[in-house]
């Protein structure tokens, strides 16, 4: 990395700098060789899906992919990708609210879509000694996570959502340009809840 820093002078940095959170692989990056001392391409850019990364490596557009935030969202990212379980990856939505924003405030980095990140030793779950039935009212992110956690520790869970689809405020957030990844969080929850056989009731308002 020292060589990487030395190989680009200030003018080159200005010309080659990439927006910090630009999505995807910049066109033409694979054709650039940064220096004779570092003749490979490192892609430290916003790539969240394993399909995107595999394609870039297979097409030799990059020799190495650098990732950080996706591992806060799902520490089992690599394992799931290797097993062909992409649909079960909890995708980073690049919101920065609990990772970078926390760091800038001298707080512990965590993750909006994985609240256990940074607190794994504090927020431990134990298998329930007695399996009980739980009704979760509301299928927004909080309700979905509650249902998933309850099912993981051995309870029988049913979700009741008054709308005709799950998601709550994430459905609105996903409509903002550049925030389509919010849909990936809902995809993750729906697949995990299906795996845990959680019953979901839509158009079901509870008085």
XYZ file of C-alpha atoms in Angstrom:
207
model
C 0.000 0.000 0.000
C 2.991 2.314 0.511
C 3.948 1.677 -3.109
C 0.374 2.352 -4.146
C 0.460 5.736 -2.392
C 3.864 6.657 -3.825
C 2.948 5.655 -7.359
C 0.334 8.376 -7.815
C 1.345 12.018 -7.575
C -1.095 14.753 -6.625
C -2.097 15.489 -10.233
C -2.725 11.812 -10.968
C -4.740 11.531 -7.803
C -6.956 14.393 -8.916
C -7.482 12.827 -12.333
C -7.938 9.272 -11.146
C -9.764 9.788 -7.885
C -13.024 7.896 -7.595
C -16.087 9.006 -5.644
C -15.914 7.243 -2.293
C -19.254 5.519 -2.686
C -19.593 5.258 -6.455
C -21.368 2.021 -7.272
C -19.782 -0.575 -9.531
C -16.573 -0.823 -11.520
C -15.456 2.389 -13.251
C -15.156 2.001 -17.020
C -11.583 1.757 -18.202
C -10.036 1.085 -14.804
C -8.894 -2.356 -15.969
C -6.803 -0.696 -18.713
C -4.802 1.421 -16.300
C -1.523 0.325 -14.791
C -0.788 2.570 -11.864
C 2.970 2.105 -11.899
C 5.787 -0.250 -12.879
C 6.231 -1.181 -9.228
C 2.555 -2.083 -8.803
C 1.435 -3.743 -12.041
C -1.936 -4.964 -10.855
C -5.359 -3.454 -10.344
C -6.900 -3.246 -6.891
C -10.604 -2.389 -6.902
C -11.494 -0.811 -3.527
C -14.921 0.298 -4.716
C -18.548 -0.133 -3.846
C -19.364 -3.694 -4.852
C -21.949 -5.449 -2.705
C -22.968 -8.580 -4.627
C -20.803 -11.637 -5.129
C -22.090 -12.001 -8.713
C -20.622 -8.587 -9.565
C -17.288 -9.453 -7.994
C -17.006 -12.853 -9.688
C -17.763 -11.272 -13.069
C -15.084 -8.595 -12.638
C -12.449 -11.158 -11.637
C -13.427 -13.594 -14.405
C -13.215 -10.830 -17.006
C -9.825 -9.819 -15.551
C -10.946 -6.249 -14.990
C -9.283 -6.420 -11.583
C -6.786 -8.696 -9.872
C -8.014 -8.067 -6.360
C -11.243 -6.816 -4.803
C -11.147 -4.855 -1.558
C -14.211 -4.947 0.701
C -14.956 -3.663 4.203
C -18.540 -2.652 4.988
C -20.090 -5.814 3.500
C -18.374 -7.840 6.239
C -20.056 -5.754 8.921
C -23.408 -6.483 7.306
C -22.677 -10.202 7.044
C -19.516 -11.732 8.567
C -20.334 -14.979 6.709
C -20.311 -13.226 3.312
C -17.426 -15.266 1.879
C -18.706 -18.587 3.234
C -22.177 -18.053 1.775
C -20.784 -16.938 -1.577
C -18.525 -19.995 -1.754
C -21.493 -22.254 -1.031
C -23.570 -20.647 -3.756
C -25.934 -19.146 -1.185
C -25.953 -15.591 -2.512
C -29.633 -15.157 -1.673
C -28.788 -15.627 2.009
C -26.182 -12.859 2.162
C -27.201 -9.863 4.258
C -26.196 -7.136 1.817
C -24.578 -3.862 2.884
C -26.868 -0.963 1.914
C -24.062 1.644 2.053
C -25.956 3.909 4.447
C -22.887 4.637 6.659
C -25.157 5.417 9.608
C -23.761 2.884 12.069
C -20.275 2.294 10.659
C -18.537 5.431 9.371
C -20.829 7.878 11.184
C -20.098 6.088 14.471
C -16.362 6.094 13.843
C -16.366 9.839 13.171
C -18.086 10.287 16.551
C -15.567 8.024 18.348
C -18.211 5.345 18.785
C -17.980 1.631 18.113
C -18.606 0.781 14.474
C -21.689 -1.338 13.923
C -24.204 -1.914 11.136
C -27.805 -0.878 10.534
C -28.676 -4.214 8.919
C -26.643 -6.238 11.430
C -26.931 -4.663 14.890
C -24.735 -7.397 16.407
C -21.704 -6.129 14.463
C -19.165 -4.724 16.893
C -21.044 -6.173 19.847
C -20.857 -9.903 19.228
C -19.667 -10.621 22.763
C -22.445 -8.526 24.294
C -25.445 -9.573 22.231
C -25.346 -13.328 22.499
C -28.349 -15.527 21.841
C -29.086 -18.830 23.539
C -31.367 -21.605 22.426
C -34.699 -21.453 24.219
C -35.272 -24.180 26.793
C -38.973 -24.126 25.988
C -40.330 -23.379 22.516
C -43.128 -20.825 22.622
C -45.423 -19.235 20.067
C -44.857 -15.562 19.270
C -46.826 -13.105 17.166
C -44.791 -10.232 15.732
C -46.962 -7.244 14.840
C -45.513 -5.329 11.901
C -43.288 -6.505 9.068
C -40.865 -3.614 8.961
C -37.103 -4.099 9.532
C -37.479 -4.261 13.333
C -40.300 -6.783 13.150
C -38.464 -8.912 10.607
C -35.304 -8.996 12.716
C -37.304 -9.810 15.854
C -39.061 -12.673 14.067
C -35.793 -14.020 12.686
C -34.023 -13.903 16.056
C -36.935 -15.578 17.844
C -37.042 -18.347 15.253
C -33.269 -18.843 15.413
C -33.403 -19.569 19.136
C -36.167 -22.098 18.719
C -39.541 -20.377 18.963
C -42.526 -20.638 16.610
C -43.153 -17.226 15.068
C -45.863 -15.625 12.972
C -45.685 -12.126 11.453
C -48.800 -9.998 10.987
C -48.423 -7.087 8.547
C -51.318 -4.796 7.669
C -49.877 -3.884 4.248
C -49.800 -6.214 1.267
C -46.028 -6.651 1.442
C -43.245 -6.702 3.998
C -40.761 -3.883 4.399
C -42.301 -0.958 6.247
C -40.230 2.220 5.867
C -37.598 0.338 3.862
C -40.062 0.187 0.971
C -40.084 3.990 0.858
C -36.332 4.263 1.354
C -35.670 1.902 -1.569
C -37.393 4.316 -3.958
C -34.753 6.999 -3.396
C -32.332 7.121 -6.371
C -29.172 5.229 -5.482
C -30.763 3.411 -2.550
C -31.994 0.310 -4.341
C -29.916 -1.836 -1.972
C -32.625 -1.402 0.652
C -34.521 -4.007 -1.360
C -31.639 -6.413 -0.757
C -32.268 -6.252 2.985
C -35.880 -7.246 2.427
C -34.763 -10.036 0.085
C -32.433 -11.308 2.797
C -35.128 -11.324 5.480
C -37.687 -13.005 3.242
C -35.270 -15.811 2.368
C -34.140 -16.324 5.955
C -37.688 -16.330 7.306
C -38.644 -18.878 4.672
C -35.725 -21.052 5.769
C -36.957 -20.831 9.368
C -40.549 -21.548 8.287
C -41.887 -18.341 9.833
C -45.534 -17.823 8.894
C -46.296 -14.451 7.311
C -49.766 -12.897 7.231
C -50.200 -9.923 4.882
C -53.216 -7.603 4.787
C -53.630 -8.564 8.417
C -54.311 -5.576 10.648
C -54.339 -6.361 14.367
C -56.633 -4.272 16.580
